[in-house]
Coordinates of C-alpha atoms in Angstrom, one line a residue:
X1 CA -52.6 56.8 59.3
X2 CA -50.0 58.7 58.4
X3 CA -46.7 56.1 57.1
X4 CA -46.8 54.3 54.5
X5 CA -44.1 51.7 54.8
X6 CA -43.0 49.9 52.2
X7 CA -44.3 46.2 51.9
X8 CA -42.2 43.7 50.6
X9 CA -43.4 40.4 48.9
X10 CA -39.9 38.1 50.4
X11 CA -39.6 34.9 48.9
X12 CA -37.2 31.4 48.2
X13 CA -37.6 30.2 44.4
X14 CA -36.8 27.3 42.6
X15 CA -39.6 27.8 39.5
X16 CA -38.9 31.2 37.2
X17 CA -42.1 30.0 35.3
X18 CA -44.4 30.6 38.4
X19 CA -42.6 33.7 39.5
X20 CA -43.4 35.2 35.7
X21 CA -47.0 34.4 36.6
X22 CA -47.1 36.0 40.3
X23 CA -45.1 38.7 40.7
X24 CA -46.8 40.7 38.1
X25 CA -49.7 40.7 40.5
X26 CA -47.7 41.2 43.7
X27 CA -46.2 44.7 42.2
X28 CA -49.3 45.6 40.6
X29 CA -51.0 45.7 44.0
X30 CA -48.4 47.9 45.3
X31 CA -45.8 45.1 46.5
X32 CA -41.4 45.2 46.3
X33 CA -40.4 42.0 45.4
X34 CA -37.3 40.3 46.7
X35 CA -36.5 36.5 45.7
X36 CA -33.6 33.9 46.6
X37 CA -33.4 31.9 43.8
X38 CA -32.1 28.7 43.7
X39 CA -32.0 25.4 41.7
X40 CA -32.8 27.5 38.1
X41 CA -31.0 30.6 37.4
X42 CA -33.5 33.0 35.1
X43 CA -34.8 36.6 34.7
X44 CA -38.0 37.1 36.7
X45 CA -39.7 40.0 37.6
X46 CA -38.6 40.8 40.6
X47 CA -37.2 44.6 42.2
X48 CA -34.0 42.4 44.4
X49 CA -33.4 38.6 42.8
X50 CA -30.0 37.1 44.6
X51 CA -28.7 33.4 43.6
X52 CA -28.5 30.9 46.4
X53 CA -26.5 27.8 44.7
X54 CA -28.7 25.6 47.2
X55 CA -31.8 25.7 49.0
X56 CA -31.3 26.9 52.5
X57 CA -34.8 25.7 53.0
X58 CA -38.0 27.9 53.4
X59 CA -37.8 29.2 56.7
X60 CA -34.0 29.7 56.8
X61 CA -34.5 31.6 53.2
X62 CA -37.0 34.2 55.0
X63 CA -34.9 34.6 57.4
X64 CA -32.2 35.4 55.3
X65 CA -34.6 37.7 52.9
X66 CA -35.6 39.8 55.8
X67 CA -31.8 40.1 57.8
X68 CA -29.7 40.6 54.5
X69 CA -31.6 41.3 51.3
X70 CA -34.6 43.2 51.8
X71 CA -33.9 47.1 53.0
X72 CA -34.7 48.3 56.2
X73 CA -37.4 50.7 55.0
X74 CA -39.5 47.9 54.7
X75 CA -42.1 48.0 57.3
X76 CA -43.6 44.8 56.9
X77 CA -42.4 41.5 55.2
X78 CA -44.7 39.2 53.2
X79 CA -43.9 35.6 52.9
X80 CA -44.9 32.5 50.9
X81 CA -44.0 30.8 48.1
X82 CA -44.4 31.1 44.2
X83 CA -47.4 29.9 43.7
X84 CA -49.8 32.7 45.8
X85 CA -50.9 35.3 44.9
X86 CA -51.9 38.8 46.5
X87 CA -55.1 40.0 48.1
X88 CA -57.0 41.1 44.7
X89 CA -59.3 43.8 46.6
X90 CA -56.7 45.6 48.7
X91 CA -53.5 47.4 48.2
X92 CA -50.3 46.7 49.7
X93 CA -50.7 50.0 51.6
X94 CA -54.2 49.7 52.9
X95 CA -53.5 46.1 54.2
X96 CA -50.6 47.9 55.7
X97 CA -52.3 50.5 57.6
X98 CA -54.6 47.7 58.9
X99 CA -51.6 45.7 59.9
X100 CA -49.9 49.2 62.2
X101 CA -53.6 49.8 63.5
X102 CA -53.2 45.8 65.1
X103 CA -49.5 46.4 65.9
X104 CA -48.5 49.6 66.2
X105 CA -44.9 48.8 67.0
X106 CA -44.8 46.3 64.0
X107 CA -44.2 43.2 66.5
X108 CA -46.8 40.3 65.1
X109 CA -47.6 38.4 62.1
X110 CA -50.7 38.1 60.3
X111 CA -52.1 35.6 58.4
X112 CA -54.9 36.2 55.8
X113 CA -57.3 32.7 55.6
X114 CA -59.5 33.7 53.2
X115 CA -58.5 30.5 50.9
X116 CA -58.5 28.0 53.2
X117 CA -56.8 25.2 50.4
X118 CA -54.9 22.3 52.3
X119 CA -55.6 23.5 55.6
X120 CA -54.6 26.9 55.1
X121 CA -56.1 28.6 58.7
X122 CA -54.5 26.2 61.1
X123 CA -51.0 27.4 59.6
X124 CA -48.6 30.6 58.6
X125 CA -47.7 30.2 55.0
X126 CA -48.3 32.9 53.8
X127 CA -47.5 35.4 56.8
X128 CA -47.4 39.2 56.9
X129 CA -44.0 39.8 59.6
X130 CA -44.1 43.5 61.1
X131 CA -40.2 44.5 60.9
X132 CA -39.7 44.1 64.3
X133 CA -40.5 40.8 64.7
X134 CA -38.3 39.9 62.0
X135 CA -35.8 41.5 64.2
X136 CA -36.4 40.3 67.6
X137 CA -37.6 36.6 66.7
X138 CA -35.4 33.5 67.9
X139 CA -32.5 35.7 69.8
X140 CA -32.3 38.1 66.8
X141 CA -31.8 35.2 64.1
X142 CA -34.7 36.1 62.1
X143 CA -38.6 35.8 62.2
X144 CA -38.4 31.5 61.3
X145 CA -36.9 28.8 63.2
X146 CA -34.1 27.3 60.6
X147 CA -33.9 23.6 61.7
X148 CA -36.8 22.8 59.3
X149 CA -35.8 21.5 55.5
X150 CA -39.0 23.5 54.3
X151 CA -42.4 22.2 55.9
X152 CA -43.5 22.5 59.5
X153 CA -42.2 26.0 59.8
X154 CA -45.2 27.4 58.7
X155 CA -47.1 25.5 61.8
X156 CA -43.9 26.7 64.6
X157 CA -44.7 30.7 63.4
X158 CA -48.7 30.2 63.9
X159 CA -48.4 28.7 67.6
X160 CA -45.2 30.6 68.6
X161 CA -46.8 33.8 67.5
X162 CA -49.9 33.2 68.9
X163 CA -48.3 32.2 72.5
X164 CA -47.0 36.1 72.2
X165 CA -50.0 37.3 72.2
X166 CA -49.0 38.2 68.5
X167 CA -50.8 36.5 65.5
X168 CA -53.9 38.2 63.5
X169 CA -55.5 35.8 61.7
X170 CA -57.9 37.5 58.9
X171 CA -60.4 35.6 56.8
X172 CA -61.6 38.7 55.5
X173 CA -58.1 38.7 53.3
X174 CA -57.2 36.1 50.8
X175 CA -53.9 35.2 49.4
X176 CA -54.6 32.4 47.1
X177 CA -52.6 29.2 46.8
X178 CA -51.9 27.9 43.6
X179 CA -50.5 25.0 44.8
X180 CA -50.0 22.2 41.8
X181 CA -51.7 19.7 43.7
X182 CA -54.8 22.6 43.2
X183 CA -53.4 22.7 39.5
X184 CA -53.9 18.8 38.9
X185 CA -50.0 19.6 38.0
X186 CA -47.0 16.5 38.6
X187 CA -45.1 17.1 41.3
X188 CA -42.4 19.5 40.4
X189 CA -38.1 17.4 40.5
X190 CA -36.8 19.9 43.0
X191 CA -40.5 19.5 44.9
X192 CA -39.4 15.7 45.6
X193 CA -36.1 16.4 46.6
X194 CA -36.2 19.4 49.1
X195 CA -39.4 19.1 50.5
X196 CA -41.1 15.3 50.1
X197 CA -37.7 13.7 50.7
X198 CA -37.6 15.5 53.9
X199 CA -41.2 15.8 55.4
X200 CA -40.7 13.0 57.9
X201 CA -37.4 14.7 59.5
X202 CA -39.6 18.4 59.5
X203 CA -42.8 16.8 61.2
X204 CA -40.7 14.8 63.5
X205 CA -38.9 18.0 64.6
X206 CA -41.9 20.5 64.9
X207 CA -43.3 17.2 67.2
X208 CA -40.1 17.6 69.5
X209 CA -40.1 21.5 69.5
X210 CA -43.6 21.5 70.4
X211 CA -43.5 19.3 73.5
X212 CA -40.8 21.7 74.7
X213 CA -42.2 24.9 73.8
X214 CA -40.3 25.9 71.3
X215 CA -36.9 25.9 72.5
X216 CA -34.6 28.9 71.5
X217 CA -38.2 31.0 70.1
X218 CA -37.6 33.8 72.6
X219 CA -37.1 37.2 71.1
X220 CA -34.7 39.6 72.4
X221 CA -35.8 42.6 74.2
X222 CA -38.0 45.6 72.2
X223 CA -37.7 49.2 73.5
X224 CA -37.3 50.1 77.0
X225 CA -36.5 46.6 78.0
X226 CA -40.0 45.6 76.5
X227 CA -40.3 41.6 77.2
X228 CA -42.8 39.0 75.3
X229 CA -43.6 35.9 77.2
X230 CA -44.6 33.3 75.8
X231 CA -48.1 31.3 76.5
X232 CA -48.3 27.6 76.2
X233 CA -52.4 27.6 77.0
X234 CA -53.4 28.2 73.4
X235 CA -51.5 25.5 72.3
X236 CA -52.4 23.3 75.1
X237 CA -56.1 23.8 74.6
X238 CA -55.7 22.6 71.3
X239 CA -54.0 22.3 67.9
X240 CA -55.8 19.4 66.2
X241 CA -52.8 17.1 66.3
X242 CA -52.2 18.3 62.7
X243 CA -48.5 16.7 63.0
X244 CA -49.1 13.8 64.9
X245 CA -52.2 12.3 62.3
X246 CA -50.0 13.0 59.5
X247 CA -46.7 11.4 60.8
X248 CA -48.9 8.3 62.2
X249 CA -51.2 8.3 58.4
X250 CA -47.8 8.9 56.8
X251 CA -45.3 7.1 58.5
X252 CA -46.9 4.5 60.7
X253 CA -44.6 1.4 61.5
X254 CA -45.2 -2.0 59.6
X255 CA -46.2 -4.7 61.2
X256 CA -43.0 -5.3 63.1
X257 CA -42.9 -2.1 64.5
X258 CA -46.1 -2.1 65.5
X259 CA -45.7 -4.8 67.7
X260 CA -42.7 -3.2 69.6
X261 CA -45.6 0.0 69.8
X262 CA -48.4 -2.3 71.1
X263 CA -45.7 -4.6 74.0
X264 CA -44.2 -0.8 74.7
X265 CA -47.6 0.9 75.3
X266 CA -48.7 -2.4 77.2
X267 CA -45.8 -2.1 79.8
X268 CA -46.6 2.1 80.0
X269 CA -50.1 1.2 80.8
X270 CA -49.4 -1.1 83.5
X271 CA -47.1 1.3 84.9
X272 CA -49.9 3.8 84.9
X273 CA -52.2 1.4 86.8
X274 CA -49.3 0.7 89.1
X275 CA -49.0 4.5 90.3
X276 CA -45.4 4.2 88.5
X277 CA -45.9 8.1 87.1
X278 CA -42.1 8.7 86.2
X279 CA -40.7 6.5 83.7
X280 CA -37.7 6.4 81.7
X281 CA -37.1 4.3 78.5
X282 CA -33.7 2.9 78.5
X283 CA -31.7 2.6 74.6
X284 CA -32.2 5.1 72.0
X285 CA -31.3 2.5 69.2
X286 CA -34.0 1.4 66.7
X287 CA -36.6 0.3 68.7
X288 CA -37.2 3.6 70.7
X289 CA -37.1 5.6 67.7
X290 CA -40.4 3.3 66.5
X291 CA -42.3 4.6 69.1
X292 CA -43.3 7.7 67.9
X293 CA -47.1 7.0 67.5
X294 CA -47.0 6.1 71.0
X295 CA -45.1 8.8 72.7
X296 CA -46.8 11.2 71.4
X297 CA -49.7 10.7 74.0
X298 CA -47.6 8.4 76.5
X299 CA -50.0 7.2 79.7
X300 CA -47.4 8.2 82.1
X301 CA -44.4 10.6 82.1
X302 CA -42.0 10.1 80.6
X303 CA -38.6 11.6 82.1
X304 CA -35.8 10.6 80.0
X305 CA -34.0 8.0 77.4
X306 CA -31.4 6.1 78.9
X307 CA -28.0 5.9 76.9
X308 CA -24.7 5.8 77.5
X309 CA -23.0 6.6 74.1
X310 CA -21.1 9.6 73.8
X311 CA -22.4 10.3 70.7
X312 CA -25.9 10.9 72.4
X313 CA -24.8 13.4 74.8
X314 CA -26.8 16.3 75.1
X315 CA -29.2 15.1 72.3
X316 CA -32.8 14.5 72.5
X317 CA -35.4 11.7 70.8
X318 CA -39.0 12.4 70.2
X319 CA -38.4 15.4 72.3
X320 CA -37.2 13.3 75.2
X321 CA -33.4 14.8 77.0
X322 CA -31.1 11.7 76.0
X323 CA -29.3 11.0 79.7
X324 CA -26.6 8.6 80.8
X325 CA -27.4 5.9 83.5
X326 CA -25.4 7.8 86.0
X327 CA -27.9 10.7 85.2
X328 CA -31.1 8.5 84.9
X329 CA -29.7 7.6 88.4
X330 CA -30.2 11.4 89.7
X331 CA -34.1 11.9 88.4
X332 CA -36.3 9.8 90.8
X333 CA -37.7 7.4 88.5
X334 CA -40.6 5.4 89.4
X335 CA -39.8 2.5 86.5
X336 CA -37.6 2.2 83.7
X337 CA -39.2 -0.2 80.2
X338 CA -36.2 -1.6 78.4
X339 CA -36.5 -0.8 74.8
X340 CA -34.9 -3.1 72.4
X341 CA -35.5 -6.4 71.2
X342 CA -32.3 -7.7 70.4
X343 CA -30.1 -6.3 73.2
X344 CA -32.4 -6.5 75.8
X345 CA -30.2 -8.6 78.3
X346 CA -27.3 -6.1 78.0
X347 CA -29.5 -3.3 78.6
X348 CA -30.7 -5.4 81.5
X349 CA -27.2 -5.9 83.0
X350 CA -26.4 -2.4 82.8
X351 CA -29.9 -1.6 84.6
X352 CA -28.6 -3.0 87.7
X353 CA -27.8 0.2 89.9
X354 CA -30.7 1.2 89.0
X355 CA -32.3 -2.1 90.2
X356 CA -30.9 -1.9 93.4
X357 CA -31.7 1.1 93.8
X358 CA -35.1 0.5 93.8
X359 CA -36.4 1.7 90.8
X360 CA -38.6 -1.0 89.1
X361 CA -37.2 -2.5 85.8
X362 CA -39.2 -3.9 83.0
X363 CA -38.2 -6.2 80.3
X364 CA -40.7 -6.0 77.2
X365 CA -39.3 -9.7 75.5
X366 CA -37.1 -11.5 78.2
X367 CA -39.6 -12.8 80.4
X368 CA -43.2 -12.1 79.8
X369 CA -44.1 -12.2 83.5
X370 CA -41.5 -9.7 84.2
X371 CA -43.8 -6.7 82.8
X372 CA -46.8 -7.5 85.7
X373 CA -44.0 -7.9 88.6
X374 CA -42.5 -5.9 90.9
X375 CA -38.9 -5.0 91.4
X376 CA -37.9 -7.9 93.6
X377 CA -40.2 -10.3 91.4
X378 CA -39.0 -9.2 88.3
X379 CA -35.4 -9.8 88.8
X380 CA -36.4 -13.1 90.6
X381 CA -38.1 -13.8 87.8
X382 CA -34.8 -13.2 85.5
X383 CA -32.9 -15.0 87.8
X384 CA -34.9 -18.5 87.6
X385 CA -34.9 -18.3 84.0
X386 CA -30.9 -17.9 83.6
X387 CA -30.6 -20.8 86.3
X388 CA -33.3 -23.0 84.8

């Protein structure tokens, strides 16, 4: 092949000692290195180092790497962190070559997976971004999605690229990942604080942006118009429910929570066995946002959150479009489960349209018989008990 573009080693750092133990290797095997340093100002050996005075998080940081700081003649843009290093048995160039002979118009990502440390192959963390995709990805804002703190990203790029039709993943190439859980090292300060402190906000977030297909993912048009479509099947077929075991083993509820799960899923199952298919859970206070484990894999669908706060206009939970009453009103609901505990009767006087309308209401703590009965029976039910 004849170009030789130049390949660029990218990267966000907070730890000068790491980078003056990998980038010698990176540039040795033929790599530029660019690095947005944050948290510790020092000299490293790098060929571009620019100051960030925060962390704009990893995925953001690529994407500012590969928009404003590393030059254009960079054909392909390698990823990471500080603690990988390079492929020792093939140069920057010949990796290269391989990379233009898979995409010749430098639209994909490939991952090496020959060190498979903490789950390495189901994952992009240590991607190889062809130029164009850097360009085109996420409406021309850069090859990442920015709405992670710094994990999660990694697992968006793997099943977004792969649903274009544009991921190589090669276990024939290994970029190994010194991690400092590898090390037996303590967990870095700035570790704690930009990434551990924000895990459960990133995993909730890939959760949500996986249920709805990546929302905002789409890349602008290539050459002559040139579209990429996007494929949910992969994903569908299967992606291990990486994110789902970790924020259940991770962030289960206690033992309060996991009663409002257990009377939740209870009143979804019987509205399964019912034939009530569309279902809306009305309040996105507290107890709704509990339910996590649960919605993740709900029996029935569900359509909406009910709430009528301003605030919550136009926002989403768990994935779920956030809708007034009025709206909820509009979407042909088969069954609405009240969720909350201790406002449960004012959510249920606010469910009246919706009750007269038809649509079957279900209390999960007022009136225990109220979650087996049907519309009439169940305000019936509600009635005798306020008259009693």
């Amino acid at each position: 092949m004849s170009r030789t573009p130049e390949v660029w080693f990218a990267i966000p750092s907070a730890n000068p000692r790491n980078c003056r133990e990998v980038l010698p290797a990176w540039r040795d095997m033929g790599y530029k290195v660019a690095i947005l340093q944050n948290y510790e100002r020092a000299e490293i050996p790098a060929d571009i180092c620019e100051w960030s005075d925060t962390y704009p998080g990893w995925a953001r940081s690529i994407n500012i790497l590969a928009k404003r700081i590393v030059p254009r003649s960079a054909g392909i843009i390698v990823s990471g962190g500080d603690d990988m290093l390079p492929d020792p048995n093939l140069t920057a160039s010949e990796i290269a070559e391989q990379f233009f002979e898979r995409f010749p118009d430098g639209f994909g990502v490939m991952q090496p997976i020959g060190d498979d440390y903490m789950w390495a192959p189901h994952y992009c963390g240590s991607p190889w971004l062809g130029r164009r995709f850097c360009d085109l990805m996420y409406q021309g804002r850069g090859p990442m999605c920015e709405g992670y703190a710094h994990n999660w990203a990694d697992n968006e790029l793997h099943w977004v690229a792969r649903g274009l039709n544009a991921l190589w993943k090669r276990p024939d190439l290994s970029q190994r990942h010194e991690h400092f859980t590898r090390r037996g090292e303590d967990k870095p300060a700035y570790w704690t604080t930009a990434v551990q402190n924000k895990d459960k906000l990133d995993v909730e977030l890939y959760i949500a942006r996986k249920w709805a297909d990546w929302p905002g993912h789409e890349p602008l048009p290539g050459p002559n118009g040139k579209i990429w479509k996007y494929d949910p099947a992969p994903l569908r077929e299967g992606d291990n429910r990486l994110a789902e075991h970790h924020w259940t083993n991770r962030y289960s509820p206690d033992r309060v929570t996991q009663a409002w799960v257990n009377r939740a899923r209870e009143a979804l199952e019987t509205c399964r066995d019912r034939g009530r298919r569309r279902v809306a859970l009305y309040g996105a206070g507290t107890h709704t946002r509990q339910l996590g484990a649960l919605l993740m894999e709900p029996p029935v669908e569900i359509a909406c959150i009910i709430d009528d706060k301003p605030s919550l206009r136009g926002a989403k939970l768990w994935g779920f479009p956030i809708v007034t009453r009025d709206e909820a009103m509009r979407m042909s609901l088969d069954a609405v489960v009240l969720s909350a505990n201790s406002h449960e009767d004012a959510l249920w006087a606010q469910s009246e349209p919706l009750r007269a309308a038809g649509v079957e209401v279900i209390r999960l703590y007022g009136d225990e018989s109220a979650m087996h009965a049907g519309p009439l029976a169940t305000q019936e039910a509600t009635t005798k008990r306020k008259t009693a």
